[in-house]
Amino acid sequence: MTRISTVEDRFFDKLSESSTGCWRWIARRDRDGYGQFRVNRRTVVAHRWAYEFLVGEIPEGLVLDHLCRERSCVNPFHLDPVTVAENVRRAQRPDLLTHCANRHPWTPESLYLPPRGGRVCRLCNRRRRGRQAAPS
């Protein structure tokens, strides 16, 4: 008897995990290096499909930023929903992936993840509100 593979089976068969935790897409890619995947006779972007399948809907008006900077990666934990402007800013300043714009390191204590995506530095936010001076 022939086994019918599910969309999920087909998707996960097209991955290769790297030592960095990236789930590299080893099937068809577009000219920019992003994975492509057929679902219900439609071509979808693989990292977007992975995020929506494993995490949830991408908030309207946001795009997925590859925190690992690897376009072929589809690991949803390496993807951050942000505005296009933030995505461009991060691409121009890769240090923003590990530190806020004021050079505070992203730590569990300093990082707030708003429901609509992106990242907020709690230290900078406190300084803006006048609660306490943020350490440099």
mmCIF file of C-alpha atoms in Angstrom:
data_model
loop_
_atom_site.group_PDB
_atom_site.id
_atom_site.type_symbol
_atom_site.label_atom_id
_atom_site.label_comp_id
_atom_site.label_asym_id
_atom_site.label_seq_id
_atom_site.Cartn_x
_atom_site.Cartn_y
_atom_site.Cartn_z
ATOM 1 C CA MET A 1 0.000 0.000 0.000
ATOM 2 C CA THR A 2 1.305 3.469 -0.876
ATOM 3 C CA ARG A 3 1.588 5.861 2.035
ATOM 4 C CA ILE A 4 0.303 9.356 1.350
ATOM 5 C CA SER A 5 2.631 11.900 2.877
ATOM 6 C CA THR A 6 1.206 14.894 4.687
ATOM 7 C CA VAL A 7 2.233 18.477 4.042
ATOM 8 C CA GLU A 8 4.121 18.359 7.343
ATOM 9 C CA ASP A 9 6.016 15.183 6.310
ATOM 10 C CA ARG A 10 6.982 16.736 2.990
ATOM 11 C CA PHE A 11 8.103 19.920 4.712
ATOM 12 C CA PHE A 12 10.303 18.260 7.348
ATOM 13 C CA ASP A 13 11.871 15.963 4.732
ATOM 14 C CA LYS A 14 13.367 19.087 3.124
ATOM 15 C CA LEU A 15 15.403 20.192 6.177
ATOM 16 C CA SER A 16 18.958 19.711 7.342
ATOM 17 C CA GLU A 17 19.789 20.846 10.886
ATOM 18 C CA SER A 18 23.071 22.702 11.346
ATOM 19 C CA SER A 19 25.309 22.994 14.403
ATOM 20 C CA THR A 20 24.018 26.564 14.856
ATOM 21 C CA GLY A 21 20.437 25.333 15.258
ATOM 22 C CA CYS A 22 19.386 26.509 11.811
ATOM 23 C CA TRP A 23 16.939 24.296 9.961
ATOM 24 C CA ARG A 24 18.405 24.739 6.480
ATOM 25 C CA TRP A 25 16.043 24.355 3.558
ATOM 26 C CA ILE A 26 17.651 21.892 1.139
ATOM 27 C CA ALA A 27 14.965 21.928 -1.543
ATOM 28 C CA ARG A 28 13.951 24.623 -4.048
ATOM 29 C CA ARG A 29 14.925 28.219 -3.246
ATOM 30 C CA ASP A 30 14.158 31.507 -4.913
ATOM 31 C CA ARG A 31 16.892 33.701 -6.408
ATOM 32 C CA ASP A 32 17.401 35.422 -3.024
ATOM 33 C CA GLY A 33 17.990 32.110 -1.220
ATOM 34 C CA TYR A 34 14.634 31.744 0.553
ATOM 35 C CA GLY A 35 13.072 28.279 0.550
ATOM 36 C CA GLN A 36 10.006 27.615 -1.578
ATOM 37 C CA PHE A 37 7.401 24.971 -0.862
ATOM 38 C CA ARG A 38 4.237 23.773 -2.628
ATOM 39 C CA VAL A 39 1.067 23.625 -0.535
ATOM 40 C CA ASN A 40 -2.311 22.989 -2.155
ATOM 41 C CA ARG A 41 -0.870 23.736 -5.618
ATOM 42 C CA ARG A 42 0.480 27.102 -4.421
ATOM 43 C CA THR A 43 4.105 28.033 -3.892
ATOM 44 C CA VAL A 44 4.703 29.446 -0.419
ATOM 45 C CA VAL A 45 7.804 30.822 1.288
ATOM 46 C CA ALA A 46 9.108 28.010 3.495
ATOM 47 C CA HIS A 47 10.122 30.077 6.533
ATOM 48 C CA ARG A 48 6.741 31.826 6.615
ATOM 49 C CA TRP A 49 4.933 28.474 6.400
ATOM 50 C CA ALA A 50 7.091 27.084 9.251
ATOM 51 C CA TYR A 51 6.424 30.104 11.462
ATOM 52 C CA GLU A 52 2.675 30.002 10.881
ATOM 53 C CA PHE A 53 2.501 26.214 11.361
ATOM 54 C CA LEU A 54 4.632 26.055 14.519
ATOM 55 C CA VAL A 55 4.132 29.469 16.170
ATOM 56 C CA GLY A 56 1.058 31.196 14.779
ATOM 57 C CA GLU A 57 -0.088 33.898 12.430
ATOM 58 C CA ILE A 58 2.385 36.585 11.411
ATOM 59 C CA PRO A 59 0.888 39.865 12.646
ATOM 60 C CA GLU A 60 -0.452 42.074 9.866
ATOM 61 C CA GLY A 61 2.072 44.571 8.561
ATOM 62 C CA LEU A 62 5.078 42.643 9.874
ATOM 63 C CA VAL A 63 7.718 40.556 8.129
ATOM 64 C CA LEU A 64 9.942 37.800 9.505
ATOM 65 C CA ASP A 65 13.519 38.775 10.262
ATOM 66 C CA HIS A 66 16.065 35.940 10.263
ATOM 67 C CA LEU A 67 17.933 36.518 13.538
ATOM 68 C CA CYS A 68 20.530 33.976 12.399
ATOM 69 C CA ARG A 69 21.008 35.938 9.121
ATOM 70 C CA GLU A 70 20.683 32.628 7.189
ATOM 71 C CA ARG A 71 18.019 33.053 4.477
ATOM 72 C CA SER A 72 17.642 29.309 3.973
ATOM 73 C CA CYS A 73 16.811 28.806 7.689
ATOM 74 C CA VAL A 74 13.196 27.906 8.479
ATOM 75 C CA ASN A 75 13.588 27.418 12.262
ATOM 76 C CA PRO A 76 10.747 29.521 13.720
ATOM 77 C CA PHE A 77 12.858 30.270 16.816
ATOM 78 C CA HIS A 78 15.319 32.077 14.535
ATOM 79 C CA LEU A 79 12.540 34.289 13.123
ATOM 80 C CA ASP A 80 11.292 37.540 14.622
ATOM 81 C CA PRO A 81 8.199 39.387 13.348
ATOM 82 C CA VAL A 82 9.193 43.037 12.810
ATOM 83 C CA THR A 83 8.303 45.988 10.606
ATOM 84 C CA VAL A 84 10.017 46.301 7.243
ATOM 85 C CA ALA A 85 11.866 49.369 8.571
ATOM 86 C CA GLU A 86 13.218 47.402 11.549
ATOM 87 C CA ASN A 87 14.219 44.516 9.280
ATOM 88 C CA VAL A 88 16.181 46.911 7.048
ATOM 89 C CA ARG A 89 17.744 48.627 10.077
ATOM 90 C CA ARG A 90 18.904 45.278 11.487
ATOM 91 C CA ALA A 91 20.374 44.289 8.135
ATOM 92 C CA GLN A 92 22.409 47.506 8.113
ATOM 93 C CA ARG A 93 23.431 47.110 11.785
ATOM 94 C CA PRO A 94 23.847 43.397 12.643
ATOM 95 C CA ASP A 95 24.859 44.361 16.199
ATOM 96 C CA LEU A 96 21.161 45.123 16.800
ATOM 97 C CA LEU A 97 20.562 41.376 16.872
ATOM 98 C CA THR A 98 22.537 41.035 20.129
ATOM 99 C CA HIS A 99 22.245 44.569 21.562
ATOM 100 C CA CYS A 100 19.686 47.371 21.489
ATOM 101 C CA ALA A 101 20.449 50.622 19.660
ATOM 102 C CA ASN A 102 21.970 51.989 22.894
ATOM 103 C CA ARG A 103 24.326 48.963 23.156
ATOM 104 C CA HIS A 104 22.506 47.199 26.027
ATOM 105 C CA PRO A 105 22.854 43.426 25.539
ATOM 106 C CA TRP A 106 19.652 41.510 24.903
ATOM 107 C CA THR A 107 19.164 39.358 28.003
ATOM 108 C CA PRO A 108 16.040 37.729 29.466
ATOM 109 C CA GLU A 109 15.950 40.587 32.009
ATOM 110 C CA SER A 110 16.361 43.418 29.483
ATOM 111 C CA LEU A 111 14.209 42.075 26.651
ATOM 112 C CA TYR A 112 10.462 42.575 26.225
ATOM 113 C CA LEU A 113 8.687 40.945 23.256
ATOM 114 C CA PRO A 114 5.495 42.883 22.456
ATOM 115 C CA PRO A 115 2.552 40.832 21.141
ATOM 116 C CA ARG A 116 2.731 42.577 17.736
ATOM 117 C CA GLY A 117 6.372 41.611 17.271
ATOM 118 C CA GLY A 118 9.743 43.266 17.552
ATOM 119 C CA ARG A 119 11.854 43.776 20.661
ATOM 120 C CA VAL A 120 11.896 46.464 23.334
ATOM 121 C CA CYS A 121 14.836 47.169 25.644
ATOM 122 C CA ARG A 122 13.455 47.455 29.179
ATOM 123 C CA LEU A 123 16.489 49.523 30.251
ATOM 124 C CA CYS A 124 15.972 52.106 27.507
ATOM 125 C CA ASN A 125 12.229 52.111 28.142
ATOM 126 C CA ARG A 126 12.769 52.884 31.858
ATOM 127 C CA ARG A 127 15.181 55.696 30.971
ATOM 128 C CA ARG A 128 12.691 57.190 28.506
ATOM 129 C CA ARG A 129 10.012 57.153 31.188
ATOM 130 C CA GLY A 130 12.389 58.700 33.726
ATOM 131 C CA ARG A 131 12.190 55.799 36.189
ATOM 132 C CA GLN A 132 15.934 55.158 36.437
ATOM 133 C CA ALA A 133 19.052 55.825 34.473
ATOM 134 C CA ALA A 134 20.013 52.952 32.203
ATOM 135 C CA PRO A 135 23.538 51.640 32.755
ATOM 136 C CA SER A 136 25.883 52.090 29.830
#
